Coordinates of C-alpha atoms and ligand atoms in Angstrom, one line a residue:
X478 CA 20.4 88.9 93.2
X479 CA 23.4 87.4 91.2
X480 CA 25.5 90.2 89.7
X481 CA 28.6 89.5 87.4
X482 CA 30.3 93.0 86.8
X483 CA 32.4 93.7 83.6
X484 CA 35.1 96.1 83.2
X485 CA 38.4 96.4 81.1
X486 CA 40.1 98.6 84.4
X487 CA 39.7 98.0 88.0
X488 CA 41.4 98.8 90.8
X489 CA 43.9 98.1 92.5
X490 CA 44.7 95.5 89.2
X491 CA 44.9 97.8 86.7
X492 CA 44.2 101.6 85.9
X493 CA 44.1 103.8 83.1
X494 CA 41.6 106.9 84.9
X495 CA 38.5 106.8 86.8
X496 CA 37.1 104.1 85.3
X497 CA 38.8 101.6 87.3
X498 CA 38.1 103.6 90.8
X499 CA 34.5 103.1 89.7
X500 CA 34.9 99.6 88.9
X501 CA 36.8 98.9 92.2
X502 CA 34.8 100.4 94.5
X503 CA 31.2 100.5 93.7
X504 CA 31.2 96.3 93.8
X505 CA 32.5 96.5 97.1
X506 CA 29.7 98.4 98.4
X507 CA 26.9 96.7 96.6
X508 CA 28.0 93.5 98.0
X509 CA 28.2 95.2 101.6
X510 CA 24.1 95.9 100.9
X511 CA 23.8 92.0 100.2
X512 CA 24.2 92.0 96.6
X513 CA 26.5 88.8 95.3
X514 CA 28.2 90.3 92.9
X515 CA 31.5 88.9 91.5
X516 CA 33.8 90.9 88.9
X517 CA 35.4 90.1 85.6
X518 CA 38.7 91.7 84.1
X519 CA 41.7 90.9 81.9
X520 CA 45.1 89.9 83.2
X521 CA 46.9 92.4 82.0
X522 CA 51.3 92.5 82.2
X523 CA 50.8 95.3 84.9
X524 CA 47.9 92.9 86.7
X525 CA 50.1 90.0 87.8
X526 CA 52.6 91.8 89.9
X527 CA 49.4 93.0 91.8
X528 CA 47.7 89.4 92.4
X529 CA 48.0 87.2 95.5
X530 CA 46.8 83.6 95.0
X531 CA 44.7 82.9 92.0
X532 CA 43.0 79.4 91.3
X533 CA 42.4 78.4 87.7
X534 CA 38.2 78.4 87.6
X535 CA 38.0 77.5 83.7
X536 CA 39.5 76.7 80.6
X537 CA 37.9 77.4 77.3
X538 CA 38.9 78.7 73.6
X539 CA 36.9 81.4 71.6
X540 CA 36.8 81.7 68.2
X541 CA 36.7 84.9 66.9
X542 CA 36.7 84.5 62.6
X543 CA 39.4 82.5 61.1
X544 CA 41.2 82.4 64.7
X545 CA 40.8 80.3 68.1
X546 CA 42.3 81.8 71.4
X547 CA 43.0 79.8 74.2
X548 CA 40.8 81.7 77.4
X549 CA 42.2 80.6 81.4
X550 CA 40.0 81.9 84.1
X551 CA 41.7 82.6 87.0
X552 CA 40.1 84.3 90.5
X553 CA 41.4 85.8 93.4
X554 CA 39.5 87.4 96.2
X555 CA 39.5 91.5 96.2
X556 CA 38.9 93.7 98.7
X557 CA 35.8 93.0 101.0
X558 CA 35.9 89.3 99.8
X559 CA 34.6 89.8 96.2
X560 CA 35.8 87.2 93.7
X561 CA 37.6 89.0 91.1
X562 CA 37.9 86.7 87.6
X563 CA 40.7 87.6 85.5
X564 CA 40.3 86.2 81.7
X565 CA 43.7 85.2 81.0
X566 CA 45.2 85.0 77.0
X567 CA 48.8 86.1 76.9
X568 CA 48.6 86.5 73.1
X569 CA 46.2 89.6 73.9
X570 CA 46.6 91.0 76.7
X571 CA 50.1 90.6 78.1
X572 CA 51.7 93.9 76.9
X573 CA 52.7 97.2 78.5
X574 CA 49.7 99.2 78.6
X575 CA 46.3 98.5 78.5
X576 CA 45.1 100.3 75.4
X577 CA 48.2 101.2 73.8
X578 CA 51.9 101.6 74.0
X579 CA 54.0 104.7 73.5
X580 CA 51.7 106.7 72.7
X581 CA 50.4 104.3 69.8
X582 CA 46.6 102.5 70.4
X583 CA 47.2 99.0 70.0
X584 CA 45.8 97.7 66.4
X585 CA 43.6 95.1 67.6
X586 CA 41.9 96.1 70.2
X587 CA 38.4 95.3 68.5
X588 CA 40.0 91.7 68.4
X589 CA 40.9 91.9 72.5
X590 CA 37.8 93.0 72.9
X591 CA 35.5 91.0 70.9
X592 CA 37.4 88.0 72.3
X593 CA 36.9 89.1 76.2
X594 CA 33.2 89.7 75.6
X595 CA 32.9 86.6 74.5
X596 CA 35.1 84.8 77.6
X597 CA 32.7 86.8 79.7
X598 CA 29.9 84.8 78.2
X599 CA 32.0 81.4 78.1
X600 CA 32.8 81.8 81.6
X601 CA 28.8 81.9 82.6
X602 CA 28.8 78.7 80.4
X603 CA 31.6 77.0 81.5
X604 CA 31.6 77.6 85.1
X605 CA 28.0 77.3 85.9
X606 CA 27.4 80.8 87.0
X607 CA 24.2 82.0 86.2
X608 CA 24.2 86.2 86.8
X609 CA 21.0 87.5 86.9
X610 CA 22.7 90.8 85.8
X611 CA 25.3 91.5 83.7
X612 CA 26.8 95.1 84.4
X613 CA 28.3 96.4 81.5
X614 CA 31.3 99.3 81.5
X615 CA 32.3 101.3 78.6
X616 CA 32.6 100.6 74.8
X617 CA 35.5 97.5 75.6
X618 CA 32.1 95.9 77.3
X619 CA 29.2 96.8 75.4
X620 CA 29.2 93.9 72.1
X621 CA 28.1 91.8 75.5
X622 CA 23.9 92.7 75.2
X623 CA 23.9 92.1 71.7
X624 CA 25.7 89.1 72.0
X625 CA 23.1 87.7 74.3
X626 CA 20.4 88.9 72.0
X627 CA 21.8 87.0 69.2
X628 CA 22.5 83.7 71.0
X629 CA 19.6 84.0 73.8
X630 CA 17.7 80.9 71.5
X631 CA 20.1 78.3 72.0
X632 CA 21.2 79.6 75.8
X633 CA 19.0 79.2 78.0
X634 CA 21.4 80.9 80.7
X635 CA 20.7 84.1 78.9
X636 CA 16.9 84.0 79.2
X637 CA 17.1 84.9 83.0
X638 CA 19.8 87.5 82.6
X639 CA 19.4 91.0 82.4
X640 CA 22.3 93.5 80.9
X641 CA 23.1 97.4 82.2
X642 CA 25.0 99.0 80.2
X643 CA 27.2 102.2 82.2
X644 CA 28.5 104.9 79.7
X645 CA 32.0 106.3 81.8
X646 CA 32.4 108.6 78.8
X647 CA 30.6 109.1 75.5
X648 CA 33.4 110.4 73.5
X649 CA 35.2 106.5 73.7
X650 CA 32.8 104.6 71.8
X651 CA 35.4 101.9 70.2
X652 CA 34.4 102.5 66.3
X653 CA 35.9 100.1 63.9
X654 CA 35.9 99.7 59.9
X655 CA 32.9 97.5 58.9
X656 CA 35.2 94.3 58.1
X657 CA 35.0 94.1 62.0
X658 CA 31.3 93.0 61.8
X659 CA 32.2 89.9 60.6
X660 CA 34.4 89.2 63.6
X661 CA 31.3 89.5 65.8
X662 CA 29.6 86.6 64.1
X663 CA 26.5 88.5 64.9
X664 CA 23.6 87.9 62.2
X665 CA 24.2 90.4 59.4
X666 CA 20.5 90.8 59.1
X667 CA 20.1 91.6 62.6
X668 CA 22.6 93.6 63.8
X669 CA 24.1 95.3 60.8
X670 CA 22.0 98.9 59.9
X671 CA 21.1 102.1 61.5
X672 CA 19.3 100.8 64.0
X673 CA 22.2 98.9 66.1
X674 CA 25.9 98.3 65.0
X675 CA 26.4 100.6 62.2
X676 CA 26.8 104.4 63.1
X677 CA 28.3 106.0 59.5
X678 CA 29.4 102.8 57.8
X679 CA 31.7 102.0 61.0
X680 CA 31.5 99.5 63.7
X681 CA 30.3 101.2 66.7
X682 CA 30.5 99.1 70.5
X683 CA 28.9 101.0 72.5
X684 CA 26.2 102.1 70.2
X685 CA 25.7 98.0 70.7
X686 CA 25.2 98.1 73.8
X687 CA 23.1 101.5 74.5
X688 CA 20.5 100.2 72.2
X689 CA 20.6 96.0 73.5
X690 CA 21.1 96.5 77.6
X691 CA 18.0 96.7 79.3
X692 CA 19.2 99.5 81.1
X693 CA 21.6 102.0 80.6
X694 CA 23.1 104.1 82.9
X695 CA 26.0 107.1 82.7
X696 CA 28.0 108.5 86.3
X697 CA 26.0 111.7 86.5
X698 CA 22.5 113.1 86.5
X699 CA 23.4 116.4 84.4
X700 CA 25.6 114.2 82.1
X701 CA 22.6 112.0 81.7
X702 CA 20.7 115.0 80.0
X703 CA 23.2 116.5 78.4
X704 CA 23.6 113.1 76.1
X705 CA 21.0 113.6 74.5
X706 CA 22.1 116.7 73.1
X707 CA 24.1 117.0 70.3
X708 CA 26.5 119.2 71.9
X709 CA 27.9 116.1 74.3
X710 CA 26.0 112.9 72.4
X711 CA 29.2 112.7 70.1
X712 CA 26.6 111.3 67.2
X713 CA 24.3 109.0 69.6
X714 CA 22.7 111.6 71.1
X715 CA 19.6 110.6 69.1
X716 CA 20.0 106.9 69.7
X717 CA 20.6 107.4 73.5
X718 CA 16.8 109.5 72.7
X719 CA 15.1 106.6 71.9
X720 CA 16.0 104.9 75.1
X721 CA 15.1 108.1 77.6
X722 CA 13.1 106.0 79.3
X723 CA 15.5 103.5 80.6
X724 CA 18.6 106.1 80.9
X725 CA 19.7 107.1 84.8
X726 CA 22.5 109.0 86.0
X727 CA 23.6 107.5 89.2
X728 CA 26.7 110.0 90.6
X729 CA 30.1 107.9 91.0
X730 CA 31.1 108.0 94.7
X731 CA 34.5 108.5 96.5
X732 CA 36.3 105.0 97.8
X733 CA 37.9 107.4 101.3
X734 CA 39.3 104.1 102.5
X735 CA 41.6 105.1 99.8
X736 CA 41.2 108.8 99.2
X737 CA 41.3 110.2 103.1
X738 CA 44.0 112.5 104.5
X739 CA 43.3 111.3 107.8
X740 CA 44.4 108.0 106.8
X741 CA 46.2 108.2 103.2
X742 CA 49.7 106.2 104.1
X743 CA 50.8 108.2 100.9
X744 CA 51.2 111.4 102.3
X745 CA 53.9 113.4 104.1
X746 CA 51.4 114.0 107.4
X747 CA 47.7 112.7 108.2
X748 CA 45.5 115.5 109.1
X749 CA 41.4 116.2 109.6
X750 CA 39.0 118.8 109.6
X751 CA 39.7 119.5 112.4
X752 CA 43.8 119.7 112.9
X753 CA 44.9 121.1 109.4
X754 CA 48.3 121.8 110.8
X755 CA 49.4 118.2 108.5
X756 CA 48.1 119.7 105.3
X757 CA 51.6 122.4 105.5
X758 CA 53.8 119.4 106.3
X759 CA 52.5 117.8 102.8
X760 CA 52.1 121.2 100.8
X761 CA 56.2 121.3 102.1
X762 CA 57.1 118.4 100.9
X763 CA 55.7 119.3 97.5
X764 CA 57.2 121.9 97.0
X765 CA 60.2 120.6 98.0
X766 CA 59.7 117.4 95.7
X767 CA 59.3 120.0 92.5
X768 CA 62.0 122.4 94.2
X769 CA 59.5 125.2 94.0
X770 CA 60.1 128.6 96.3
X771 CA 59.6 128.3 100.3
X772 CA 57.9 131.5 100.2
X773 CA 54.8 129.8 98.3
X774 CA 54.2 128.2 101.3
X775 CA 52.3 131.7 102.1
X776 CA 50.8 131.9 98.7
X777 CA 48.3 129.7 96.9
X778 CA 49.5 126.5 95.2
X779 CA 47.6 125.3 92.1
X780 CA 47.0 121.0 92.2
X781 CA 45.6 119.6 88.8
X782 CA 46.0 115.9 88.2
X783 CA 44.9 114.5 84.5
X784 CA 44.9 112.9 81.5
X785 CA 46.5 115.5 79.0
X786 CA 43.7 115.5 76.8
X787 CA 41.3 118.3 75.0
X788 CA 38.4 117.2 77.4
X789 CA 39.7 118.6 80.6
X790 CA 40.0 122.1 79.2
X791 CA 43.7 122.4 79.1
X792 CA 43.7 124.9 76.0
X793 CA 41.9 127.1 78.5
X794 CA 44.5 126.7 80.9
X795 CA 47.2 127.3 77.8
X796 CA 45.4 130.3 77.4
X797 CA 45.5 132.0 80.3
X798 CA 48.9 130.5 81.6
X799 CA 50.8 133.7 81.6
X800 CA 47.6 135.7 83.4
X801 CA 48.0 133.0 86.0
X802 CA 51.6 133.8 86.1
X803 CA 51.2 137.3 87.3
X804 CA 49.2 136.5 90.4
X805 CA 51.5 135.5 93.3
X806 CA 50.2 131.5 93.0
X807 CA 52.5 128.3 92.0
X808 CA 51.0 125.3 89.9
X809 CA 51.9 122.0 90.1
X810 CA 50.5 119.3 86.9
X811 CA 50.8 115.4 86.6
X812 CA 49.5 114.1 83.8
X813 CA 50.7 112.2 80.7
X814 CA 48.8 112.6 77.6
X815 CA 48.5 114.8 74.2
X816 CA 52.3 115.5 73.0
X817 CA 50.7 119.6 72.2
X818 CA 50.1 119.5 76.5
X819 CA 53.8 118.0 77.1
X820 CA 55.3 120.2 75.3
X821 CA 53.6 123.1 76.9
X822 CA 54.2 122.3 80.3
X823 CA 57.5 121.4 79.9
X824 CA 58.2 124.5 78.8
X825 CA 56.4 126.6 82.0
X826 CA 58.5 124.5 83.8
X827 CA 61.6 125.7 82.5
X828 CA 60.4 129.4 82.1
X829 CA 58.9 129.6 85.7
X830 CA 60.9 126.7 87.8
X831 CA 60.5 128.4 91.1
X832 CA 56.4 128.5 90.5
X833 CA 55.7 125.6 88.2
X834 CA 56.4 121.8 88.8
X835 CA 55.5 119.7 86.5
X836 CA 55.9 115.9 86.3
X837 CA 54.5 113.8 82.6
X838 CA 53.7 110.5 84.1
X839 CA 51.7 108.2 85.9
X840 CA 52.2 108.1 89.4
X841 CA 49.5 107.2 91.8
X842 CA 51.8 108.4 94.9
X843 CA 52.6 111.6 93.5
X844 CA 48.5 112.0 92.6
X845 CA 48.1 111.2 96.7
X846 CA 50.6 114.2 97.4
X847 CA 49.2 116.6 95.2
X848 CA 45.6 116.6 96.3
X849 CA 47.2 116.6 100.2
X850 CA 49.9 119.2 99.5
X851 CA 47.7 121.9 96.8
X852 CA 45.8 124.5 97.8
X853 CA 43.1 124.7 94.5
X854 CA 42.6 121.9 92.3
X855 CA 42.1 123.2 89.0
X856 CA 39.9 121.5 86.4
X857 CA 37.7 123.2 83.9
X858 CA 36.6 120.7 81.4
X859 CA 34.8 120.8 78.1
X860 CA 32.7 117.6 79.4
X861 CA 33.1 115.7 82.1
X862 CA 31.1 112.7 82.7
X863 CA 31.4 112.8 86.2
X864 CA 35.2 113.4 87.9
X865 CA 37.0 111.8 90.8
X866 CA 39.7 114.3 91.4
X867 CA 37.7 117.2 92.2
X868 CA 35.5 115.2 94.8
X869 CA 38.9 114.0 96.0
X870 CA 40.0 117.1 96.5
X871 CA 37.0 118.0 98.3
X872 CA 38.4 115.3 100.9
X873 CA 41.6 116.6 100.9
X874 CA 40.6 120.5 101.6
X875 CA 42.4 121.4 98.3
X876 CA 39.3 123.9 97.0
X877 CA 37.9 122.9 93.7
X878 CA 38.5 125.4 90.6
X879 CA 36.0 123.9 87.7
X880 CA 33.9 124.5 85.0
X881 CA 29.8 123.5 85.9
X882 CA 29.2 120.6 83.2
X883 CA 28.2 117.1 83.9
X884 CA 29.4 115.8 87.4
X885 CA 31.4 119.2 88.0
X886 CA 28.0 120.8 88.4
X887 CA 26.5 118.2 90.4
X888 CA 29.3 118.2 92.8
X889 CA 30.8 121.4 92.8
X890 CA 28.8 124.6 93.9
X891 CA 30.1 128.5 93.8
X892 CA 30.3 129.7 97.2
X893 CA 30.3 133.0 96.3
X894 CA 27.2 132.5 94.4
X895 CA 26.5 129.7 97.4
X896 CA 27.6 131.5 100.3
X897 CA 25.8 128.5 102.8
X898 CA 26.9 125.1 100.7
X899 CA 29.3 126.2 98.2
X900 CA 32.6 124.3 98.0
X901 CA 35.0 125.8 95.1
X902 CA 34.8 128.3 92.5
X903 CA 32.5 127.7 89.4
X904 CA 32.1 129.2 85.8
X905 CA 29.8 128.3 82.8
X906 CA 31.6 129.5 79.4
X907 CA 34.4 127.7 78.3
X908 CA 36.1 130.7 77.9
X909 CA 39.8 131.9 78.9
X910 CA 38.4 134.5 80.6
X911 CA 35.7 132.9 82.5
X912 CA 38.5 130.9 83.9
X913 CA 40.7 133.3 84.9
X914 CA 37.6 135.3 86.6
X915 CA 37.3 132.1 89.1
X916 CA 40.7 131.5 89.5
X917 CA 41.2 135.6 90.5
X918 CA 38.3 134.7 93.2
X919 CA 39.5 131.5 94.4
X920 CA 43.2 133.3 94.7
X921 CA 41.5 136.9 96.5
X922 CA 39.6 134.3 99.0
X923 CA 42.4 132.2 99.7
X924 CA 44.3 135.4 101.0
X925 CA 41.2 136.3 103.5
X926 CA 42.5 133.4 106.1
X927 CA 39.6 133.0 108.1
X928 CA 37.6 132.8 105.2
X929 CA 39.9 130.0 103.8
X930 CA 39.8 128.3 106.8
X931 CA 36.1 127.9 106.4
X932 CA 35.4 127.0 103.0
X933 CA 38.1 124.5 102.8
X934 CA 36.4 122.7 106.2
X935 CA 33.8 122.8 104.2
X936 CA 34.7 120.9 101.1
X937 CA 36.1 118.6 103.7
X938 CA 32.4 117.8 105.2
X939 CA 31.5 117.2 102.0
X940 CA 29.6 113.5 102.0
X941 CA 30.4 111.4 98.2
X942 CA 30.5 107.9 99.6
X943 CA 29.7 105.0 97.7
X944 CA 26.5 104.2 100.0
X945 CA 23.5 106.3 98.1
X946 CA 24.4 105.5 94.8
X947 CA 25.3 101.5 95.1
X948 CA 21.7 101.8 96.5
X949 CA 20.8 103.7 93.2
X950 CA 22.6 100.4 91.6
X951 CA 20.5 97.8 93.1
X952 CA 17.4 99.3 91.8
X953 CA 18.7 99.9 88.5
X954 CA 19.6 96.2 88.5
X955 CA 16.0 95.9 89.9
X956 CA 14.6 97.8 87.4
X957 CA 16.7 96.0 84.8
X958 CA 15.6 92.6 86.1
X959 CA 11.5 93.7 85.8
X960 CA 12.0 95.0 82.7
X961 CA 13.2 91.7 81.5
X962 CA 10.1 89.4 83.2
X963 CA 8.2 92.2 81.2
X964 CA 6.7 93.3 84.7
X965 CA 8.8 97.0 84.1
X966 CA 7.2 100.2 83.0
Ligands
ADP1937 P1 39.1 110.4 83.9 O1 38.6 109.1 84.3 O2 38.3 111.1 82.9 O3 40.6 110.4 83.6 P2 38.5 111.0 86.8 O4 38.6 112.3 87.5 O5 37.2 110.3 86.8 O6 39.0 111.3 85.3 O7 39.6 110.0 87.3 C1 41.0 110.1 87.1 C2 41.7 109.1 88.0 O8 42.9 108.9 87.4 C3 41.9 109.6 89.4 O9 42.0 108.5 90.3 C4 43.3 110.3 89.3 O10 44.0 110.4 90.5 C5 44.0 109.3 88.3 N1 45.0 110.0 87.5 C6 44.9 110.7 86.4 N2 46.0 111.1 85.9 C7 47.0 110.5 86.6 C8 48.4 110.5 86.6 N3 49.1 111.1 85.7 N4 49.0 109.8 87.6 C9 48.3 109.1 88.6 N5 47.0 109.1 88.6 C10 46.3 109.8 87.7
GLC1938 C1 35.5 108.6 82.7 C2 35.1 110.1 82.8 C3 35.1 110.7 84.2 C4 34.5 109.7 85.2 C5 35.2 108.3 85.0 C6 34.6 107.3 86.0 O1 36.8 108.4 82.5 O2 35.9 110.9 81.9 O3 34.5 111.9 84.2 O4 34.7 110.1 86.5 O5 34.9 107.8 83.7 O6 33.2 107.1 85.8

């Protein structure tokens, strides 16, 4: 099977969140099960330092209304051999940032987006390829079914080829004023009511691709349910309804040739499950690095590692800051995000510098060194799709603090509920107080050593690899395919 996967991040190009683990890894492992699958991505300004040879594949323009872009295809080989094709056009995509700038989301990013849709569809054309699949990733992706709907007459390339559409997150759906229809070019008649585009009078990509793709997937089983709800739908959870039948939630795995202590050239000290003794060398030379107290290397350190942003619950963790601060535990945060969550932090920092290190950026290394060098790993989100940093952690022996919604609860249990399987603390309400009641646990077991010992071997026997759910990919794209011929359910 011929699979041409589409995706605004991946990794080790370029990287915004988890998206782009996702997007590195998982084609990796379904072309170690035999599938020939081939990825697509723009050359970004912080992509080119990261390439090794490239050779130009095809030249084409697109039109998108009144303007033509100039398109280069250029492809390199990533890890495990898969060709990587990067859709070059300087005029869009050369800038600092991927998204946005300073804070600032860059005006026309329905215009880079539209236009890189379109390449991918070009490329097929130009270079011959003929996917059988197209995998689809997030709202930046998602015009891509609609536009094969609208020109499957004249193409016959897009008879044969069946579209997946993977929702990373529903509360990104790239919504535009309605002028932006036009840019499509898709038939007004077709495409432009309740039923597909519009959502409210706006422009809404991924609406355009939950309702076109043939199948649709999201990177968890409970945040596949909870969708359709209107408590995490964000307005489609009646659209994302109608298509029950063809929505799965496939759970995104861990990439530990990347995310492994026993191998992670990032880190201070390798160590395993079964010689920790490495894990103090790392939690040293955190503390070190933020100039925190020696004597919390008897007490328990705090990791969290995110995007500053109201999903990840961090008005919980405003709430309860100072209750955190009387128990005997240091907290170290790296994220960049909401100014509100700057501010904050920046201010515990100065208040508590002997407990609380804090560093606003993005800094892969210093993400490797936390989850080595933390005891917990805090992260009680609102939603969460599905999460990398906890399962991470898990890895790492850093013992998950989270809130049970969408992949949280499918990959973290309670051990005290859970004395046989649990691996971290767990609470339902989104409440201060819910969070502080896990925390209190997770700080009174980490003092019980032997106890500590045990759950955090534990969460490092943990199992996420990629293997069972690039399986779960090659049916969907199965399913996808049959669904097509009309031979599906
Ligand atoms: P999301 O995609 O919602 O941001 P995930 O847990 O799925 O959350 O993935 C986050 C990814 O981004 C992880 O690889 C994490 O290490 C990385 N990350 C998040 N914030 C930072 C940061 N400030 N610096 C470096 N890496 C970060
Ligand atoms: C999104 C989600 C996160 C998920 C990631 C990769 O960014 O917020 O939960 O792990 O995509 O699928």
């Amino acid at each position: 099977m011929e699979i041409l996967f589409v995706s605004s991040e991946v990794e080790p190009f370029a990287k915004t969140g988890g998206l782009a683990d996702v997007c590195g890894a998982l084609p990796l492992h379904i072309a170690r099960l035999g599938g020939r699958i081939s990825v697509i991505t723009p050359l970004y300004r912080e992509t080119r330092s990261r390439l090794q040879t490239t050779a130009c594949e095809a030249k084409f323009s697109v039109t998108v209304g009144p303007r033509t872009f100039a398109m280069q295809v250029l492809t390199s080989r990533g890890p495990a051999d898969v060709p990587v094709h990067f859709v070059r056009c300087d005029e869009l995509f050369d800038r600092d940032g991927l998204y946005e700038a300073g804070g600032k989301a860059f005006t026309d990013n329905h215009l880079r987006f539209i236009c890189f849709s379109k390449a991918v569809l070009a490329f097929c054309r130009t270079s011959g390829m003929q996917p059988e699949i197209l995998h689809l990733n997030d709202w930046q992706t998602a015009l891509i079914p609609a536009f094969m709907l609208g020109r499957a007459a004249q193409d016959p390339l897009l008879h044969r080829c069946s579209s997946v559409m993977t929702i990373h997150n529903m509360a990104y759906q790239g919504m535009f004023p309605p002028e932006v229809f036009d840019l499509t070019e898709l038939a007004r008649q077709q495409f432009w009511h309740p039923g597909q585009l519009e959502f409210w009078g706006q422009v809404n990509f991924l609406k355009a691709g939950i309702v076109n793709a043939d199948m649709v997937s999201t990177v968890s089983p409970t945040y596949a349910r909870e969708i359709t709800t209107p408590e995490f739908g964000c307005g489609l959870e009646g659209v994302l309804a109608t298509r029950a039948q063809d929505l799965v939630g496939i759970l995104n795995g861990a990439d530990y040739t990347v995310w492994n202590p026993e191998s992670d050239p990032l880190i201070r000290a390798r160590y395993s499950i079964d010689d920790l003794a490495g894990k103090q060398d790392c939690k040293r030379e955190l503390l070190e690095r933020f100039s925190l107290a020696r004597s919390l290397m008897q007490r328990p350190l705090i990791g969290c590692i995110s995007r500053l942003v109201d999903q990840k619950g961090f008005d919980l963790i405003e709430e309860i800051f100072d209750d955190i601060m009387r128990t005997d535990a240091g907290f170290v945060l790296l994220g960049t995000g909401e100014q509100r969550y700057h501010d904050f932090f920046t201010r515990m920092a100065a208040q508590h510098p002997s407990r609380v290190g804090v560093l606003l950026a993005y800094d892969n290394r210093a993400a490797h060194k936390i989850e080595a060098g933390c005891d917990l790993f805090l992260m009680p989100s609102r939603f969460e799709p599905c999460g990398l940093t906890q399962i991470y952690s898990l890895k790492y022996g850093t013992v998950p603090v989270v809130r049970s919604t969408g992949g949280l609860a499918d990959t973290i249990s309670d051990c005290e509920r859970d004395p046989e399987r649990g691996n971290g603390f767990a609470f339902a309400d989104y409440a201060g107080s819910a969070l502080l009641d896990a925390l209190v646990r997770a700080i009174a077991c980490y003092g019980q050593k032997e106890r500590w010992k045990a759950l955090m071997q534990r969460c490092m026997a943990c199992n996420f690899s990629w293997d069972v759910s690039a399986r779960a990919y090659l049916d969907l794209y199965r399913r996808a395919r049959d669904k097509k011929m009309g031979l599906g359910d």
